[in-house]
Coordinates of C-alpha atoms and ligand atoms in Angstrom, one line a residue:
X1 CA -79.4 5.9 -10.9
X2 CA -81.8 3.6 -8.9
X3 CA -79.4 3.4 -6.0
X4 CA -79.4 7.7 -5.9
X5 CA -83.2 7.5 -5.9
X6 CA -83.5 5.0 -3.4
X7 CA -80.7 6.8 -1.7
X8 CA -82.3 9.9 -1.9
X9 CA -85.6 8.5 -0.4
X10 CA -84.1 7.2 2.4
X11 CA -82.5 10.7 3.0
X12 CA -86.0 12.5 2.6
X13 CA -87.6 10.2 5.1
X14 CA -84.5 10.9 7.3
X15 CA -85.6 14.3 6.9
X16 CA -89.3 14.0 7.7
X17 CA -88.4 12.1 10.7
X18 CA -85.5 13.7 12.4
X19 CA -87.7 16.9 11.8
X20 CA -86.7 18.9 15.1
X21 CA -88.8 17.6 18.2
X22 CA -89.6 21.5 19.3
X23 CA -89.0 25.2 18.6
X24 CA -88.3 27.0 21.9
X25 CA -89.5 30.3 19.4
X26 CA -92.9 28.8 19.1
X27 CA -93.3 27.3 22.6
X28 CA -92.8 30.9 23.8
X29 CA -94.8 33.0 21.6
X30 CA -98.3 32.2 23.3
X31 CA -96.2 34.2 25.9
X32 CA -96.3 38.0 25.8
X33 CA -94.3 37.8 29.3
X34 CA -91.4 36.0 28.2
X35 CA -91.4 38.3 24.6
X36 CA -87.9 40.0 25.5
X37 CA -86.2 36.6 26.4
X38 CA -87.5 34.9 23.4
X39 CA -86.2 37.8 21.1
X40 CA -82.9 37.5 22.7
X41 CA -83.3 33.6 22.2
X42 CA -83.5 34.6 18.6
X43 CA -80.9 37.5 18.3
X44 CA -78.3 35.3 20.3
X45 CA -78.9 32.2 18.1
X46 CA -79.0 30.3 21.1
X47 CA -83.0 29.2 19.9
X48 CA -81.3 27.0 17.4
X49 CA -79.0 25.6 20.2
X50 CA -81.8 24.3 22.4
X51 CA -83.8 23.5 19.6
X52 CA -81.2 21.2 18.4
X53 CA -80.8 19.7 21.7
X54 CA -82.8 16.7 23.5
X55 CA -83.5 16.8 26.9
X56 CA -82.7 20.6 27.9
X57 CA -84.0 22.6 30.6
X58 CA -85.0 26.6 30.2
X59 CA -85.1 29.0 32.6
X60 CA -86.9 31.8 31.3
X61 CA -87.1 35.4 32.6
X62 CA -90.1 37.4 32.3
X63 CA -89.9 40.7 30.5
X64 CA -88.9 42.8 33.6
X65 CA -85.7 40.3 34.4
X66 CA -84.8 39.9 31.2
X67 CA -84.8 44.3 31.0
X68 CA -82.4 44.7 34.0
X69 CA -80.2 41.7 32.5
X70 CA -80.0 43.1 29.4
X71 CA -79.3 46.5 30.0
X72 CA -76.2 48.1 29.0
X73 CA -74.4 44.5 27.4
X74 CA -73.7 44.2 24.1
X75 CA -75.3 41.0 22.8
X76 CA -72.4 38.8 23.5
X77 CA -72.4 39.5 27.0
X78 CA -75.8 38.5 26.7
X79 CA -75.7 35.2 25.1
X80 CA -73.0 34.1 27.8
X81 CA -75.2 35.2 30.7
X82 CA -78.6 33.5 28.7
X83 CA -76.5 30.3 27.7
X84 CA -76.5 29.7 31.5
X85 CA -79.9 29.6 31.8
X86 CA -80.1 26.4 29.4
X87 CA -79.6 23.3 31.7
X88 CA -78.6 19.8 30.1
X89 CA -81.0 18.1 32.0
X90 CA -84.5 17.8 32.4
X91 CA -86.1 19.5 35.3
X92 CA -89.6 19.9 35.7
X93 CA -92.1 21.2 38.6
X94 CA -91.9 17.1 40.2
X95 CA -88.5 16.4 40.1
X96 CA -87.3 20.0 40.8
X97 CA -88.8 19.2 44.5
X98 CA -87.6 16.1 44.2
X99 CA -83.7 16.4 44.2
X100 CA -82.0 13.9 46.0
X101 CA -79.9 15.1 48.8
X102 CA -81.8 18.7 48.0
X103 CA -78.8 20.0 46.1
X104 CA -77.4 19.2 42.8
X105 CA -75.0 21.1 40.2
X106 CA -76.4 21.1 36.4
X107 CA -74.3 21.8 33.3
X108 CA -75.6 24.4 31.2
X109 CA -75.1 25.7 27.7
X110 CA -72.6 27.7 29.3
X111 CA -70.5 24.8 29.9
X112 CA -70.3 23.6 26.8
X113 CA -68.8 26.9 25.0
X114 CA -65.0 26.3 26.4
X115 CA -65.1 29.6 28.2
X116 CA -66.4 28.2 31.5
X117 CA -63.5 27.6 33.7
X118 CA -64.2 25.8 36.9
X119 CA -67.5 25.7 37.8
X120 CA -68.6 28.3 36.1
X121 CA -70.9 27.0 33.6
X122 CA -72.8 24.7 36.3
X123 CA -76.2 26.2 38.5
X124 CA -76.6 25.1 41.6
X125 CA -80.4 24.3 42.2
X126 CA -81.3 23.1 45.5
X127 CA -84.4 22.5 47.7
X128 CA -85.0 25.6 49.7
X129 CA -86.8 25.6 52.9
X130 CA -90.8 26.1 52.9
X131 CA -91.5 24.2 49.2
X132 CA -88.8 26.8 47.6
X133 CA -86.1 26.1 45.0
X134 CA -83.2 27.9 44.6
X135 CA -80.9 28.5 41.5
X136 CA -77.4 30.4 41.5
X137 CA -74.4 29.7 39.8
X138 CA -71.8 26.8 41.1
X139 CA -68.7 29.0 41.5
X140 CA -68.3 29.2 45.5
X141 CA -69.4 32.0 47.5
X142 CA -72.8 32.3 45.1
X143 CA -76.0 33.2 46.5
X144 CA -79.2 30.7 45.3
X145 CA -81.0 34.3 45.5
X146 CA -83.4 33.0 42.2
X147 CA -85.9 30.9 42.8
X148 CA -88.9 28.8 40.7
X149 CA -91.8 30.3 40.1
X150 CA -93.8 28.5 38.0
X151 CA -93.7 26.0 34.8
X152 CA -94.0 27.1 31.2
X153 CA -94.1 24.0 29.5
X154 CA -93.6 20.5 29.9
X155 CA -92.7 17.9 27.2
X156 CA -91.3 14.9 28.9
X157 CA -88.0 14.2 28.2
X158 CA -87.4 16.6 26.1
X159 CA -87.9 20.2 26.7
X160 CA -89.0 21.4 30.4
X161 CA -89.3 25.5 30.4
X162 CA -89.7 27.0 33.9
X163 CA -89.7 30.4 34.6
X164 CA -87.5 32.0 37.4
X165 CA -87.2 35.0 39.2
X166 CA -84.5 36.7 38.1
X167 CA -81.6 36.1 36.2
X168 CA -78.9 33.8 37.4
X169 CA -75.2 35.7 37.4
X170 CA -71.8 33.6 37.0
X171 CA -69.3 36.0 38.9
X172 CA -67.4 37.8 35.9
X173 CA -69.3 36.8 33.0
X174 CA -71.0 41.2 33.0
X175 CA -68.1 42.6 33.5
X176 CA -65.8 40.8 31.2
X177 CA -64.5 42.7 28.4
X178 CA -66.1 42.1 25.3
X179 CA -64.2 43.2 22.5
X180 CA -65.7 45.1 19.5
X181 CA -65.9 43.1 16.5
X182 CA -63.4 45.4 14.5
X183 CA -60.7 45.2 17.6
X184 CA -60.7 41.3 16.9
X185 CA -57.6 40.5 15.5
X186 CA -58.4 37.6 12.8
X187 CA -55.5 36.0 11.9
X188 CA -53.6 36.0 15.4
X189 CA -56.6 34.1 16.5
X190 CA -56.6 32.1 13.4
X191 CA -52.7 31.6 13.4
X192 CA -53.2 30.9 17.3
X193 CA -55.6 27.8 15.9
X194 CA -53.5 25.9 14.4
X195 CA -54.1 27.5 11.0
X196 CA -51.3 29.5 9.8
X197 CA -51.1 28.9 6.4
X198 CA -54.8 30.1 5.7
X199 CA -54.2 33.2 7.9
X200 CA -51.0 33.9 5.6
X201 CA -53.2 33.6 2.4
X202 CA -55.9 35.9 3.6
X203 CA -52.8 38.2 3.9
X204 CA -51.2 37.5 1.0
X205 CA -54.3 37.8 -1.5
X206 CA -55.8 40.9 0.3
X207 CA -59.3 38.7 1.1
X208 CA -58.4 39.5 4.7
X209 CA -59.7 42.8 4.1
X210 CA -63.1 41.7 3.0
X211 CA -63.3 39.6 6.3
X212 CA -62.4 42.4 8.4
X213 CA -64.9 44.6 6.6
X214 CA -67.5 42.0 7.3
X215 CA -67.4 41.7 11.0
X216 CA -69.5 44.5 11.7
X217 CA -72.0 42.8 10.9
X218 CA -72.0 39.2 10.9
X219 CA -68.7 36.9 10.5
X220 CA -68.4 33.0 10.3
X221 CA -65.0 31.7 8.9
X222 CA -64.0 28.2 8.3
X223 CA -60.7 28.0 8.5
X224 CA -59.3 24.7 7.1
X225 CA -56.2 23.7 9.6
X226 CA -52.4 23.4 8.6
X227 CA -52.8 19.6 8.1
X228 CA -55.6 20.3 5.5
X229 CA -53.2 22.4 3.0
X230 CA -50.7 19.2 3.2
X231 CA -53.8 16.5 2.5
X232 CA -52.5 14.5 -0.2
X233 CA -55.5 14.2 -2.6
X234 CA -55.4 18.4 -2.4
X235 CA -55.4 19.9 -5.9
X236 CA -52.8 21.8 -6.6
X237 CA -53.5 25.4 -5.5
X238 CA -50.3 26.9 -7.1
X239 CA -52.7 26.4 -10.2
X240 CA -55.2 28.9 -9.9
X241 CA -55.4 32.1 -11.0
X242 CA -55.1 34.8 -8.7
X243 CA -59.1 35.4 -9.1
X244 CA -59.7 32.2 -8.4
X245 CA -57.7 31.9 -5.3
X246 CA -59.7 34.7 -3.8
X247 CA -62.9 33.5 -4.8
X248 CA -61.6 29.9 -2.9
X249 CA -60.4 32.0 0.1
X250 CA -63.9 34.1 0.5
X251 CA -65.8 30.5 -0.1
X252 CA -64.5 30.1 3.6
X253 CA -66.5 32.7 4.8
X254 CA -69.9 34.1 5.3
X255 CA -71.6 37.1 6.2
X256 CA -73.6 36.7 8.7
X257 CA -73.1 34.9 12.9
X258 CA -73.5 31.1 12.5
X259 CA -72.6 29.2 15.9
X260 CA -72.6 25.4 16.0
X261 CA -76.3 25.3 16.8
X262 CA -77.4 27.4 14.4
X263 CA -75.4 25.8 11.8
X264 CA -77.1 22.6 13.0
X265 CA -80.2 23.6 12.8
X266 CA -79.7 25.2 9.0
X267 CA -82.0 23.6 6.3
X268 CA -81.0 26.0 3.8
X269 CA -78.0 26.2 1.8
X270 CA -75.7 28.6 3.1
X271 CA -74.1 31.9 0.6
X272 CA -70.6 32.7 1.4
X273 CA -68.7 35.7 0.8
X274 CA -67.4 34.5 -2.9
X275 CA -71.6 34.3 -3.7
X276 CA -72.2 37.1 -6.0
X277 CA -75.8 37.1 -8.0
X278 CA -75.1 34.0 -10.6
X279 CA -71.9 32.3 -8.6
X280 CA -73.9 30.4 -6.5
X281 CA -70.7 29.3 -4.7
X282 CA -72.9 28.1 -1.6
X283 CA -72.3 25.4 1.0
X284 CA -74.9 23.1 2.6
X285 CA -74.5 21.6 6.2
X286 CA -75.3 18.0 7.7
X287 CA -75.0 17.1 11.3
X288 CA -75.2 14.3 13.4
X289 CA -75.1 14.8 17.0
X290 CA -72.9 17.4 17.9
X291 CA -70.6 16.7 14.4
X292 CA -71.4 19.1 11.9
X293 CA -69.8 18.6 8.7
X294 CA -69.9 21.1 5.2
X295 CA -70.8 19.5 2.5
X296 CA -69.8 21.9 -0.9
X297 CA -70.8 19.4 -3.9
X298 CA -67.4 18.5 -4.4
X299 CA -66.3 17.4 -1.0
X300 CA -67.3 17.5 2.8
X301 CA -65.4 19.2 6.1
X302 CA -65.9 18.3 9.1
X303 CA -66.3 21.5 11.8
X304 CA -63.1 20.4 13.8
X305 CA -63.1 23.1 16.5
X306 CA -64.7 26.2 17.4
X307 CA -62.2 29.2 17.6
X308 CA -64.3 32.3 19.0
X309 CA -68.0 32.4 19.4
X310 CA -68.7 36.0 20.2
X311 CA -71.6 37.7 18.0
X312 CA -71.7 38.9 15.8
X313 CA -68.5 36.9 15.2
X314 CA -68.1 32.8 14.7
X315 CA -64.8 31.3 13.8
X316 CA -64.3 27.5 13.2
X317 CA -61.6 25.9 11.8
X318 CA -62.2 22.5 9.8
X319 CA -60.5 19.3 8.8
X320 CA -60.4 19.8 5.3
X321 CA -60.1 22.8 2.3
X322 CA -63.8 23.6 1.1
X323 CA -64.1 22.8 -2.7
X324 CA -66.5 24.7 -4.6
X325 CA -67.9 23.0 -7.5
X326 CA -67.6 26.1 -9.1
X327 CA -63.6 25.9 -9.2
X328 CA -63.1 22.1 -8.6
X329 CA -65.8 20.7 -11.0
X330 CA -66.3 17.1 -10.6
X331 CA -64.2 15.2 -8.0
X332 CA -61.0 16.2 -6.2
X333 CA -59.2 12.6 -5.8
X334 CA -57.9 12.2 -8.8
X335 CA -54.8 14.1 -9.8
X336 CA -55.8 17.8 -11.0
X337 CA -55.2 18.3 -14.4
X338 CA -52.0 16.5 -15.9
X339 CA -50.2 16.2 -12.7
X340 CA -46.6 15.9 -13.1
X341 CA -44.7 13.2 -11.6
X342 CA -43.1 14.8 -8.7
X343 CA -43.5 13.5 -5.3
X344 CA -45.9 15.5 -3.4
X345 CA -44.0 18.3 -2.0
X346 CA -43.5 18.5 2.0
X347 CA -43.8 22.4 2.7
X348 CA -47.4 22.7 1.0
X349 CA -48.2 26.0 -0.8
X350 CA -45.3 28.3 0.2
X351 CA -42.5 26.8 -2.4
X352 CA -45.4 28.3 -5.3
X353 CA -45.2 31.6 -4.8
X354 CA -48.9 33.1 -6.0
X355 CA -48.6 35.6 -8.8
X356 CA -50.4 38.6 -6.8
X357 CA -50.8 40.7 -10.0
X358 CA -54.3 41.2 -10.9
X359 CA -54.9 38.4 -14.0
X360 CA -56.1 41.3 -16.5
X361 CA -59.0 39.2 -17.9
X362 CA -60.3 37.6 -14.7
X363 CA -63.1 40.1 -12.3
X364 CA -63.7 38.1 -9.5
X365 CA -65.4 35.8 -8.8
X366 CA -63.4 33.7 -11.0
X367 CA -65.2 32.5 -13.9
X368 CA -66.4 28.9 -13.9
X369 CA -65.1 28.0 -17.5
X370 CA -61.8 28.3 -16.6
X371 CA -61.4 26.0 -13.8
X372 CA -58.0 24.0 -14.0
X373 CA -59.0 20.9 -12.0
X374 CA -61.3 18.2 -13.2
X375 CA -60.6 15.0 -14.7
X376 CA -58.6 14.8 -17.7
X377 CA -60.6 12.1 -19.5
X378 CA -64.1 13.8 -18.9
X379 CA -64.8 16.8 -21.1
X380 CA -65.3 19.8 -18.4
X381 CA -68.4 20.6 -17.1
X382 CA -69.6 24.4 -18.5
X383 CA -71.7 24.9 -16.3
X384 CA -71.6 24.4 -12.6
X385 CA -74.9 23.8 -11.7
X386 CA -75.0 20.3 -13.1
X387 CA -71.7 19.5 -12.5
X388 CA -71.7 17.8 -9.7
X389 CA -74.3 15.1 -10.8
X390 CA -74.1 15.4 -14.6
X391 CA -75.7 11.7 -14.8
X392 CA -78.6 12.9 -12.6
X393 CA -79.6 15.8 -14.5
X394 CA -83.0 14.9 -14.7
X395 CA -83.1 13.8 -11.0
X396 CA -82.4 17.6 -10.3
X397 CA -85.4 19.0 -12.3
X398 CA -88.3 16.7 -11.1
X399 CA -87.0 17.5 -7.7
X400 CA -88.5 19.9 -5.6
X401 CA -85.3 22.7 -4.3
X402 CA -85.4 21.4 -0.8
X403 CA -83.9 17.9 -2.0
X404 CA -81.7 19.1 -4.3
X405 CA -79.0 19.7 -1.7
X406 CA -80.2 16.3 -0.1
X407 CA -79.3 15.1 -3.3
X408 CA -76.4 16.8 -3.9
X409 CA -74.9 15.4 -0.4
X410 CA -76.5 11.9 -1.2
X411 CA -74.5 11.8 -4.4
X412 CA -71.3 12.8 -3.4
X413 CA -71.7 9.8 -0.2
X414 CA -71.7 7.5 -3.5
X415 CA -69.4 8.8 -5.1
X416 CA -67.2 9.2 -2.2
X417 CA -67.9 5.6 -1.2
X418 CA -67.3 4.4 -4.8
X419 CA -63.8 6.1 -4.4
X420 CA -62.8 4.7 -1.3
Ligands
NAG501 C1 -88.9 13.8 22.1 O1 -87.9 13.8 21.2 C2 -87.8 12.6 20.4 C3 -86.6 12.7 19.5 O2 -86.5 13.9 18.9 C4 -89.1 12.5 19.6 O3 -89.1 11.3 18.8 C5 -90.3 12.4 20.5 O4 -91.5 12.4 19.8 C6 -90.3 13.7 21.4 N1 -91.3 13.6 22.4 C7 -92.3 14.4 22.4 C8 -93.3 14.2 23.5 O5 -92.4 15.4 21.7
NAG502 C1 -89.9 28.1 15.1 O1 -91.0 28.8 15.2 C2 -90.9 30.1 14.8 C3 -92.2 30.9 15.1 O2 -93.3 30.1 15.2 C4 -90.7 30.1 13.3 O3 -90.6 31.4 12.7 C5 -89.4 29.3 13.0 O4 -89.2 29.2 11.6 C6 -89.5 27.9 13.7 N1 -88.1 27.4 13.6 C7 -87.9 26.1 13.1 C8 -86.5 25.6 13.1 O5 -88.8 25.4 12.7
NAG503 C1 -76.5 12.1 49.1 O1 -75.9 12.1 50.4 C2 -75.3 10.9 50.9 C3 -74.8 11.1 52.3 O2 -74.3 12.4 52.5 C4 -74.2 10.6 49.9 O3 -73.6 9.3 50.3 C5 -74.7 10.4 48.5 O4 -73.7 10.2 47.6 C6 -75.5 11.7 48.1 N1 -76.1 11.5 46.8 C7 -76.0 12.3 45.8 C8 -76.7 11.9 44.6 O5 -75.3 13.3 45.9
NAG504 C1 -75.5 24.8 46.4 O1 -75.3 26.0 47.1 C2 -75.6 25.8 48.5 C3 -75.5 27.2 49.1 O2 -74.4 27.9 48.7 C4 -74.6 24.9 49.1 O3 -74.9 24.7 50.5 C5 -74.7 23.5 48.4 O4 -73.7 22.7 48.8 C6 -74.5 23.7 46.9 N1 -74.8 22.5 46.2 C7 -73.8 21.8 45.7 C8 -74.3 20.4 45.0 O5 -72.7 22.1 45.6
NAG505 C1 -52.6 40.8 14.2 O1 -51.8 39.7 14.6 C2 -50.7 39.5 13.8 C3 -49.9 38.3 14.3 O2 -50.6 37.2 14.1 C4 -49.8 40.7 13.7 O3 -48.7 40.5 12.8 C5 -50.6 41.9 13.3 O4 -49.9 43.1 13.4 C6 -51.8 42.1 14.2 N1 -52.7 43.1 13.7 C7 -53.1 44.2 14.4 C8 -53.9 45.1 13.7 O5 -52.8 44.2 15.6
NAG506 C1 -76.4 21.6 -17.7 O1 -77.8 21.6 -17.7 C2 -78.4 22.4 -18.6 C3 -79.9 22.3 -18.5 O2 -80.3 22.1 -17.1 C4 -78.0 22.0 -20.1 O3 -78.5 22.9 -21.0 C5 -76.5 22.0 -20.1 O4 -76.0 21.5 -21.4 C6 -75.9 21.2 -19.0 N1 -74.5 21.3 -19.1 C7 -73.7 20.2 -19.0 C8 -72.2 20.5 -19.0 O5 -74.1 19.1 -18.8

């Protein structure tokens, strides 16, 4: 108990102290000039991308530029052309006319999304004649037809925002197709990942539906790779109910556009599609650089890979099956239930064949009482809000909300260090 306290107080001053250095919303705001890039910032979700990001350059557009970008793209169009207005470097007023050699390419946000080929997702910024600075994009045969016009903000080495005069184009990024959210074909991308065995079940149990009516909207899906359904400390699927598989399969999902930086940036504790008024069936997030890693009470994924980032819709796939305490109560490692002696078997999953009958007595979300898993020499947890840290029951209470996830996360590090 001592060690989780301490534990937890070392977290909470991790907290306070890794507290983000600056909010691109709020260094804006004082701006009514830049008020159409800094909703865009928002919309996009690319605010929480610089703001999770040290040393970063912005090249805002007033209201007028940002207007005649905006026009006529749907908002993923958008966030590409923005995303190559963030440079990964620092560049203020002085060193902007100080560029060695004149010239230089910067990588941008752009760059980093994996749909940048060549140099695509690099500006070109380079001492003009007569105190000028130019800025176009890297691919050959640009013009450097934007130029400086004066700083926003300077917060050395961190955040630099300089305003230009009008928007910087990467040759095909407005006239690219952009699909319609419904037109996206889920589990051909998914399947295309590497993750075949999830698309199958989303299939198989119907849940695909429920994604698909989501997207509209807002999608994020974490799709746990084929190597994560053959992990040997798994538990054994085949023995949920059919109720509970869906729940389990709609855990993996939320309804609303979460790229990497936003998730990042995320304090709260996120609801997924299987969190329906009591369920809580929610999933915090941690991060660390650029690894960002789910934590669900029960276990953590890491955020292997990103498989389409086009709002409203973010697809990821991740290391590891997400566990909700809700179904998997208590630990996964040991064996679920009385596991049988049988080796573990090589094709994961598809041998079982899941019973796709309604279970008469079960409306999803699957009720917690009847969870399978959970040790067999523990009486099982009734109610899922303590299980996860039944010994630090009172912990929870005394704890303000906020640190209740912090605690959640610090618990299952001990208890996954414990286990190793
Ligand atoms: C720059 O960022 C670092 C790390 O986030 C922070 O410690 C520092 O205070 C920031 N500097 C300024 C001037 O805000
Ligand atoms: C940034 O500032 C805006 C406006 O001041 C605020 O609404 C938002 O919550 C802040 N974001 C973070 C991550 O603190
Ligand atoms: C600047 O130009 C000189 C001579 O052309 C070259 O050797 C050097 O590598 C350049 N420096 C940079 C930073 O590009
Ligand atoms: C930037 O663009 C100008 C004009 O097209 C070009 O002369 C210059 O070489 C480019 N800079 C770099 C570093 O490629
Ligand atoms: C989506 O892709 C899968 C192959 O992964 C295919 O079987 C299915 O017919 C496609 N759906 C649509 C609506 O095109
Ligand atoms: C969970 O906590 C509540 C009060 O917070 C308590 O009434 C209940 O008995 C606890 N359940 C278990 C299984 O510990």
């Amino acid at each position: 108990m001592a060690v989780v306290i301490l534990n937890l107080f070392i977290l909470a001053v991790f907290l306070a102290t890794s507290t983000r250095a600056h909010n691109i919303t709020q260094i804006l705001s004082p701006f009514p000039e830049y008020s159409e890039y800094n909703k865009f910032l928002t919309d996009t979700k690319l605010a929480d991308e610089i703001n999770s990001r040290e040393t970063i350059t912005v090249l805002v557009l007033n209201n007028a530029a940002m207007d005649s970008l905006a026009a006529k793209h749907p908002l993923s169009v958008i966030k590409k052309a923005l995303s190559l207005h963030v440079v990964l470097d620092y560049f203020d007023a002085s060193k902007l006319h100080d560029i060695s050699n004149g010239t230089t390419l910067s990588t941008t946000l752009y760059q980093t999304t994996g749909n940048a080929p060549g140099n695509l997702g690099f500006v070109n910024i380079t001492d003009l004649k007569g105190g000028k600075v130019g800025f176009g994009s890297a691919a050959p045969g640009s013009t450097l037809d934007s130029t400086y016009t004066k700083s926003v903000k300077e917060i050395p080495y961190n955040i630099s925002v300089i305003e230009i005069s009008s928007a910087i184009i990467a040759p095909g990024v407005l006239t690219a197709p952009a699909p319609s959210p419904s037109d996206v074909n889920i589990t051909a991308l998914l399947e295309k990942a590497g993750c075949k065995t999830f698309a199958n079940l989303l299939v198989q149990t119907g849940v695909l539906k429920v994604y698909q009516s989501a997207a509209d909207k807002g999608l994020t899906i974490f799709a746990p790779n084929d190597e994560a359904f053959k992990a040997p400390k798994l538990p054994d699927l085949s023995k949920l109910t059919n109720a509970e598989l869906v729940s389990l399969l709609l855990y993996h999902a939320l309804a609303s556009y979460n790229p990497t930086g936003a998730l990042k940036t995320q304090k709260d504790t996120l609801p997924t599609l299987a969190t329906n008024g009591a369920s809580k069936y929610d999933l915090s997030v941690t991060s660390s650089g650029d690894s960002v890693t789910l934590q669900t009470g029960v276990d953590s994924s890491r955020v292997a890979s990103t498989v389409l980032d086009s709002t409203p819709l973010s697809f990821f796939t991740v290391d590891s099956l997400l566990l909700p305490s809700e179904l998997f109560a208590k630990s996964p490692s040991p064996a679920p239930a009385p596991a049988p002696e049988t080796s573990p078997s090589p094709a994961p999953l598809a041998p079982t064949p899941t019973p796709l009958a309604p279970t008469p007595h079960h409306s999803p979300p699957a009720p917690p009482t009847s969870t399978p898993a959970g040790s067999p020499s523990e009486p099982p947890t009734a109610d899922s809000q303590n299980s996860t840290a039944d010994n630090n029951a009172a912990a929870y209470v005394r704890i303000p909300a906020v640190f209740t996830v912090l605690l959640t996360v610090s618990v299952s590090l001990i208890a996954s260090t414990l286990m190793a």
